[in-house]
Amino acid sequence: MSAPLRLGTRRSALALAQSQQLADALTRTSGREVLLVPIVSEGDVNRASLSQLGGRGVFANGLREALAAGECDLLVHSLKDLPTAQPDGLVIAATPAREDARDVVITRDGTPLSELPQGSVVGTGSPRRIAQVLRRNHRVQVRDLRGNVDSRLSRVRDGDLDAVVLAAAGLSRLGGDLGGLVAEPLGLDEWPTAPGQGSLAVETRTDAASDLLEALGRLDDLPTRIEITAERAVLATLDAGCHAPVGAHASLSDGDLRIRALVYALDGAHRIGMDRTVRLEPGYARTAGSGDGAIAADGADPIARAARTGEDVAHRLLERGAADLVPRESTP
C-alpha cells in the first residue's frame, strides 16, 4: 500500500478547510490517503499591514521552503497570495475549478457600501480594496485589518467596525455562515478583484513522482487555468506585487476570453482601466496530468494566448500611465 501523501498548508481555519477539500478530491483521483501538514508562514506571524509586507510571498515562502526540503509532498495556496514568479524546482500542477471570484461587503443591517453614512468605518488590509472602498464611498474611513475571517466578522457584529470586505470564495469554503450579518456581493465589472481570487493553486516539486503529477492533473480545470493565466500576466507585466492596488478578472465563455483590469491610486482618487476580449481557438484539449497548460488539437495554445493577452492589457495600461499608480514588485 502506498504511503500517505503529505499536503502542506497554513494553519488558519480557511487554509485548513480548503486544504481538506483538496485532500479529499486528491484521495479520490489518486486512491491514496492525504494527510495535512500545518506550516507557519511569515504572514501568519508578521502582523504588519499588507501594504507594508508588499508582494514578497509572505503567505507562501515558508510553505515552499518546507516543500523543497521534502517535509511535504504538495501544497495548497490561495492563488491570489502567490507572487507571479515561479521558483525553480516547483510547479503549479493543478488549479481546480474556481469558486466565486467576487468580493463581498459584510454589514450588520445590509446597508450598501455606497450608502454608508459619513464616518462609517470599513475594515480591510488590502491596498486594492482600500482604493476601491474609497472610490465607491469617500465618506467612510478605512481601518487597516488583519486576522482570520471569524475575527473580522466579530468586529462588525460587536460594532467595532461598520463593515468589512472579504472574498466570497473564502466565506463559501468556511460554510457561508455569517451569524446574522448581511453580505453585499460586488460586481466584477466595476470591482475586479485580485488576480487569481477564488482559485486554489496546488504546487509540488518538478521532480515529483509521475503518478502524483497525473493525479493532480486530473484536478486541473482548463477554463480556470486560462483565466488565471491572463490575470496573473497582467500583474507580472505591470511588475506589481500581489497586494498592489490592481484588480483584474478574466472570464471565458464560449471560446471568448474577456479581461477587465483596473489600476488604482492608493487613495482611490484615480484609476486607469482596460477591457479586452479575444477569441480562443475552438477544440483545444488538455492531456491529463499536463498541469501547466493546454495544447489545442490544431496546434494553438490557449494558455499562451491568454498570457499574451494579459501582457497586452498590461502594456496598454502602462501606456495610459499605470506605472505612476502601481508600487513596484518587492519580491526578490
PDB file of N, CA and C in Angstrom, residues 38-93:
ATOM      1  N   PRO A  38       0.336  21.107   8.840  1.00  0.00           N
ATOM      2  CA  PRO A  38       0.264  22.555   9.088  1.00  0.00           C
ATOM      3  C   PRO A  38       1.657  23.174   9.165  1.00  0.00           C
ATOM      4  N   ILE A  39       1.829  24.318   8.502  1.00  0.00           N
ATOM      5  CA  ILE A  39       3.110  25.016   8.434  1.00  0.00           C
ATOM      6  C   ILE A  39       2.853  26.497   8.710  1.00  0.00           C
ATOM      7  N   VAL A  40       3.726  27.136   9.465  1.00  0.00           N
ATOM      8  CA  VAL A  40       3.594  28.558   9.769  1.00  0.00           C
ATOM      9  C   VAL A  40       4.265  29.373   8.671  1.00  0.00           C
ATOM     10  N   SER A  41       3.548  30.359   8.112  1.00  0.00           N
ATOM     11  CA  SER A  41       4.118  31.259   7.119  1.00  0.00           C
ATOM     12  C   SER A  41       4.483  32.584   7.771  1.00  0.00           C
ATOM     13  N   GLU A  42       5.322  33.365   7.075  1.00  0.00           N
ATOM     14  CA  GLU A  42       5.682  34.689   7.602  1.00  0.00           C
ATOM     15  C   GLU A  42       4.446  35.548   7.804  1.00  0.00           C
ATOM     16  N   GLY A  43       3.495  35.458   6.891  1.00  0.00           N
ATOM     17  CA  GLY A  43       2.294  36.259   7.010  1.00  0.00           C
ATOM     18  C   GLY A  43       1.447  35.927   8.217  1.00  0.00           C
ATOM     19  N   ASP A  44       1.635  34.722   8.779  1.00  0.00           N
ATOM     20  CA  ASP A  44       0.876  34.325   9.961  1.00  0.00           C
ATOM     21  C   ASP A  44       1.453  34.907  11.244  1.00  0.00           C
ATOM     22  N   VAL A  45       2.731  35.240  11.238  1.00  0.00           N
ATOM     23  CA  VAL A  45       3.372  35.742  12.458  1.00  0.00           C
ATOM     24  C   VAL A  45       3.743  37.217  12.360  1.00  0.00           C
ATOM     25  N   ASN A  46       3.867  37.744  11.146  1.00  0.00           N
ATOM     26  CA  ASN A  46       4.179  39.153  10.949  1.00  0.00           C
ATOM     27  C   ASN A  46       2.873  39.921  10.851  1.00  0.00           C
ATOM     28  N   ARG A  47       2.597  40.768  11.821  1.00  0.00           N
ATOM     29  CA  ARG A  47       1.304  41.451  11.875  1.00  0.00           C
ATOM     30  C   ARG A  47       1.328  42.807  11.196  1.00  0.00           C
ATOM     31  N   ALA A  48       2.374  43.083  10.425  1.00  0.00           N
ATOM     32  CA  ALA A  48       2.437  44.352   9.698  1.00  0.00           C
ATOM     33  C   ALA A  48       1.313  44.417   8.676  1.00  0.00           C
ATOM     34  N   SER A  49       1.002  45.644   8.243  1.00  0.00           N
ATOM     35  CA  SER A  49      -0.009  45.847   7.220  1.00  0.00           C
ATOM     36  C   SER A  49       0.405  45.164   5.928  1.00  0.00           C
ATOM     37  N   LEU A  50      -0.585  44.683   5.170  1.00  0.00           N
ATOM     38  CA  LEU A  50      -0.290  44.080   3.879  1.00  0.00           C
ATOM     39  C   LEU A  50       0.382  45.071   2.942  1.00  0.00           C
ATOM     40  N   SER A  51       0.055  46.346   3.072  1.00  0.00           N
ATOM     41  CA  SER A  51       0.686  47.354   2.226  1.00  0.00           C
ATOM     42  C   SER A  51       2.170  47.468   2.534  1.00  0.00           C
ATOM     43  N   GLN A  52       2.580  47.178   3.776  1.00  0.00           N
ATOM     44  CA  GLN A  52       3.994  47.193   4.134  1.00  0.00           C
ATOM     45  C   GLN A  52       4.675  45.888   3.752  1.00  0.00           C
ATOM     46  N   LEU A  53       3.942  44.777   3.872  1.00  0.00           N
ATOM     47  CA  LEU A  53       4.522  43.494   3.511  1.00  0.00           C
ATOM     48  C   LEU A  53       4.730  43.368   2.007  1.00  0.00           C
ATOM     49  N   GLY A  54       3.856  44.038   1.235  1.00  0.00           N
ATOM     50  CA  GLY A  54       4.024  44.059  -0.207  1.00  0.00           C
ATOM     51  C   GLY A  54       3.832  42.696  -0.842  1.00  0.00           C
ATOM     52  N   GLY A  55       4.557  42.443  -1.934  1.00  0.00           N
ATOM     53  CA  GLY A  55       4.356  41.232  -2.722  1.00  0.00           C
ATOM     54  C   GLY A  55       5.430  40.202  -2.509  1.00  0.00           C
ATOM     55  N   ARG A  56       5.938  40.061  -1.303  1.00  0.00           N
ATOM     56  CA  ARG A  56       7.102  39.205  -1.056  1.00  0.00           C
ATOM     57  C   ARG A  56       6.738  37.738  -0.810  1.00  0.00           C
ATOM     58  N   GLY A  57       5.512  37.353  -1.070  1.00  0.00           N
ATOM     59  CA  GLY A  57       5.146  35.951  -0.884  1.00  0.00           C
ATOM     60  C   GLY A  57       5.097  35.542   0.567  1.00  0.00           C
ATOM     61  N   VAL A  58       4.671  36.459   1.451  1.00  0.00           N
ATOM     62  CA  VAL A  58       4.743  36.189   2.886  1.00  0.00           C
ATOM     63  C   VAL A  58       3.831  35.042   3.314  1.00  0.00           C
ATOM     64  N   PHE A  59       2.808  34.727   2.511  1.00  0.00           N
ATOM     65  CA  PHE A  59       1.925  33.612   2.854  1.00  0.00           C
ATOM     66  C   PHE A  59       2.364  32.313   2.183  1.00  0.00           C
ATOM     67  N   ALA A  60       3.444  32.366   1.396  1.00  0.00           N
ATOM     68  CA  ALA A  60       3.853  31.186   0.638  1.00  0.00           C
ATOM     69  C   ALA A  60       5.272  30.733   0.911  1.00  0.00           C
ATOM     70  N   ASN A  61       6.169  31.636   1.289  1.00  0.00           N
ATOM     71  CA  ASN A  61       7.586  31.285   1.335  1.00  0.00           C
ATOM     72  C   ASN A  61       7.898  30.139   2.291  1.00  0.00           C
ATOM     73  N   GLY A  62       7.326  30.199   3.503  1.00  0.00           N
ATOM     74  CA  GLY A  62       7.597  29.135   4.464  1.00  0.00           C
ATOM     75  C   GLY A  62       7.107  27.784   3.985  1.00  0.00           C
ATOM     76  N   LEU A  63       5.953  27.771   3.336  1.00  0.00           N
ATOM     77  CA  LEU A  63       5.416  26.524   2.806  1.00  0.00           C
ATOM     78  C   LEU A  63       6.311  25.992   1.692  1.00  0.00           C
ATOM     79  N   ARG A  64       6.762  26.881   0.825  1.00  0.00           N
ATOM     80  CA  ARG A  64       7.602  26.450  -0.287  1.00  0.00           C
ATOM     81  C   ARG A  64       8.950  25.912   0.208  1.00  0.00           C
ATOM     82  N   GLU A  65       9.474  26.516   1.246  1.00  0.00           N
ATOM     83  CA  GLU A  65      10.725  26.002   1.824  1.00  0.00           C
ATOM     84  C   GLU A  65      10.525  24.586   2.359  1.00  0.00           C
ATOM     85  N   ALA A  66       9.386  24.352   3.000  1.00  0.00           N
ATOM     86  CA  ALA A  66       9.102  23.014   3.514  1.00  0.00           C
ATOM     87  C   ALA A  66       8.942  22.008   2.380  1.00  0.00           C
ATOM     88  N   LEU A  67       8.311  22.419   1.287  1.00  0.00           N
ATOM     89  CA  LEU A  67       8.145  21.533   0.133  1.00  0.00           C
ATOM     90  C   LEU A  67       9.498  21.200  -0.494  1.00  0.00           C
ATOM     91  N   ALA A  68      10.323  22.223  -0.678  1.00  0.00           N
ATOM     92  CA  ALA A  68      11.642  21.996  -1.282  1.00  0.00           C
ATOM     93  C   ALA A  68      12.512  21.102  -0.406  1.00  0.00           C
ATOM     94  N   ALA A  69      12.321  21.198   0.913  1.00  0.00           N
ATOM     95  CA  ALA A  69      13.117  20.396   1.850  1.00  0.00           C
ATOM     96  C   ALA A  69      12.585  18.980   2.014  1.00  0.00           C
ATOM     97  N   GLY A  70      11.479  18.648   1.364  1.00  0.00           N
ATOM     98  CA  GLY A  70      10.928  17.300   1.448  1.00  0.00           C
ATOM     99  C   GLY A  70      10.074  17.048   2.672  1.00  0.00           C
ATOM    100  N   GLU A  71       9.656  18.129   3.369  1.00  0.00           N
ATOM    101  CA  GLU A  71       8.830  17.967   4.560  1.00  0.00           C
ATOM    102  C   GLU A  71       7.369  17.686   4.211  1.00  0.00           C
ATOM    103  N   CYS A  72       7.007  17.921   2.964  1.00  0.00           N
ATOM    104  CA  CYS A  72       5.670  17.593   2.483  1.00  0.00           C
ATOM    105  C   CYS A  72       5.783  17.297   0.989  1.00  0.00           C
ATOM    106  N   ASP A  73       4.705  16.765   0.416  1.00  0.00           N
ATOM    107  CA  ASP A  73       4.730  16.352  -0.984  1.00  0.00           C
ATOM    108  C   ASP A  73       4.057  17.357  -1.916  1.00  0.00           C
ATOM    109  N   LEU A  74       3.189  18.182  -1.383  1.00  0.00           N
ATOM    110  CA  LEU A  74       2.477  19.181  -2.174  1.00  0.00           C
ATOM    111  C   LEU A  74       1.939  20.248  -1.245  1.00  0.00           C
ATOM    112  N   LEU A  75       1.525  21.359  -1.835  1.00  0.00           N
ATOM    113  CA  LEU A  75       0.981  22.498  -1.095  1.00  0.00           C
ATOM    114  C   LEU A  75      -0.328  22.934  -1.722  1.00  0.00           C
ATOM    115  N   VAL A  76      -1.168  23.574  -0.916  1.00  0.00           N
ATOM    116  CA  VAL A  76      -2.345  24.266  -1.429  1.00  0.00           C
ATOM    117  C   VAL A  76      -2.238  25.729  -1.032  1.00  0.00           C
ATOM    118  N   HIS A  77      -2.326  26.611  -2.025  1.00  0.00           N
ATOM    119  CA  HIS A  77      -2.293  28.047  -1.781  1.00  0.00           C
ATOM    120  C   HIS A  77      -3.594  28.681  -2.256  1.00  0.00           C
ATOM    121  N   SER A  78      -3.964  29.812  -1.645  1.00  0.00           N
ATOM    122  CA  SER A  78      -4.897  30.726  -2.297  1.00  0.00           C
ATOM    123  C   SER A  78      -4.096  31.438  -3.379  1.00  0.00           C
ATOM    124  N   LEU A  79      -4.475  31.252  -4.631  1.00  0.00           N
ATOM    125  CA  LEU A  79      -3.635  31.725  -5.731  1.00  0.00           C
ATOM    126  C   LEU A  79      -3.377  33.227  -5.668  1.00  0.00           C
ATOM    127  N   LYS A  80      -4.331  33.982  -5.170  1.00  0.00           N
ATOM    128  CA  LYS A  80      -4.152  35.434  -5.125  1.00  0.00           C
ATOM    129  C   LYS A  80      -2.998  35.853  -4.226  1.00  0.00           C
ATOM    130  N   ASP A  81      -2.551  34.968  -3.335  1.00  0.00           N
ATOM    131  CA  ASP A  81      -1.449  35.292  -2.426  1.00  0.00           C
ATOM    132  C   ASP A  81      -0.084  34.931  -2.998  1.00  0.00           C
ATOM    133  N   LEU A  82      -0.036  34.304  -4.176  1.00  0.00           N
ATOM    134  CA  LEU A  82       1.235  33.855  -4.735  1.00  0.00           C
ATOM    135  C   LEU A  82       1.857  34.933  -5.617  1.00  0.00           C
ATOM    136  N   PRO A  83       3.157  35.228  -5.426  1.00  0.00           N
ATOM    137  CA  PRO A  83       3.858  36.069  -6.402  1.00  0.00           C
ATOM    138  C   PRO A  83       3.799  35.428  -7.783  1.00  0.00           C
ATOM    139  N   THR A  84       3.915  36.237  -8.821  1.00  0.00           N
ATOM    140  CA  THR A  84       3.793  35.701 -10.177  1.00  0.00           C
ATOM    141  C   THR A  84       5.039  34.937 -10.619  1.00  0.00           C
ATOM    142  N   ALA A  85       6.204  35.213 -10.024  1.00  0.00           N
ATOM    143  CA  ALA A  85       7.427  34.490 -10.383  1.00  0.00           C
ATOM    144  C   ALA A  85       7.410  33.109  -9.747  1.00  0.00           C
ATOM    145  N   GLN A  86       7.584  32.077 -10.563  1.00  0.00           N
ATOM    146  CA  GLN A  86       7.553  30.708 -10.067  1.00  0.00           C
ATOM    147  C   GLN A  86       8.964  30.263  -9.670  1.00  0.00           C
ATOM    148  N   PRO A  87       9.168  29.772  -8.432  1.00  0.00           N
ATOM    149  CA  PRO A  87      10.502  29.338  -8.006  1.00  0.00           C
ATOM    150  C   PRO A  87      11.007  28.145  -8.814  1.00  0.00           C
ATOM    151  N   ASP A  88      12.308  28.087  -9.027  1.00  0.00           N
ATOM    152  CA  ASP A  88      12.912  26.934  -9.683  1.00  0.00           C
ATOM    153  C   ASP A  88      12.627  25.673  -8.868  1.00  0.00           C
ATOM    154  N   GLY A  89      12.324  24.613  -9.565  1.00  0.00           N
ATOM    155  CA  GLY A  89      12.116  23.329  -8.915  1.00  0.00           C
ATOM    156  C   GLY A  89      10.704  23.075  -8.450  1.00  0.00           C
ATOM    157  N   LEU A  90       9.814  24.077  -8.544  1.00  0.00           N
ATOM    158  CA  LEU A  90       8.428  23.907  -8.129  1.00  0.00           C
ATOM    159  C   LEU A  90       7.502  24.201  -9.301  1.00  0.00           C
ATOM    160  N   VAL A  91       6.336  23.566  -9.300  1.00  0.00           N
ATOM    161  CA  VAL A  91       5.382  23.749 -10.382  1.00  0.00           C
ATOM    162  C   VAL A  91       3.973  23.799  -9.805  1.00  0.00           C
ATOM    163  N   ILE A  92       3.144  24.678 -10.358  1.00  0.00           N
ATOM    164  CA  ILE A  92       1.710  24.671 -10.034  1.00  0.00           C
ATOM    165  C   ILE A  92       1.087  23.577 -10.906  1.00  0.00           C
ATOM    166  N   ALA A  93       0.828  22.440 -10.290  1.00  0.00           N
ATOM    167  CA  ALA A  93       0.407  21.249 -11.026  1.00  0.00           C
ATOM    168  C   ALA A  93      -1.096  21.177 -11.232  1.00  0.00           C
TER     169      ALA A  93
END
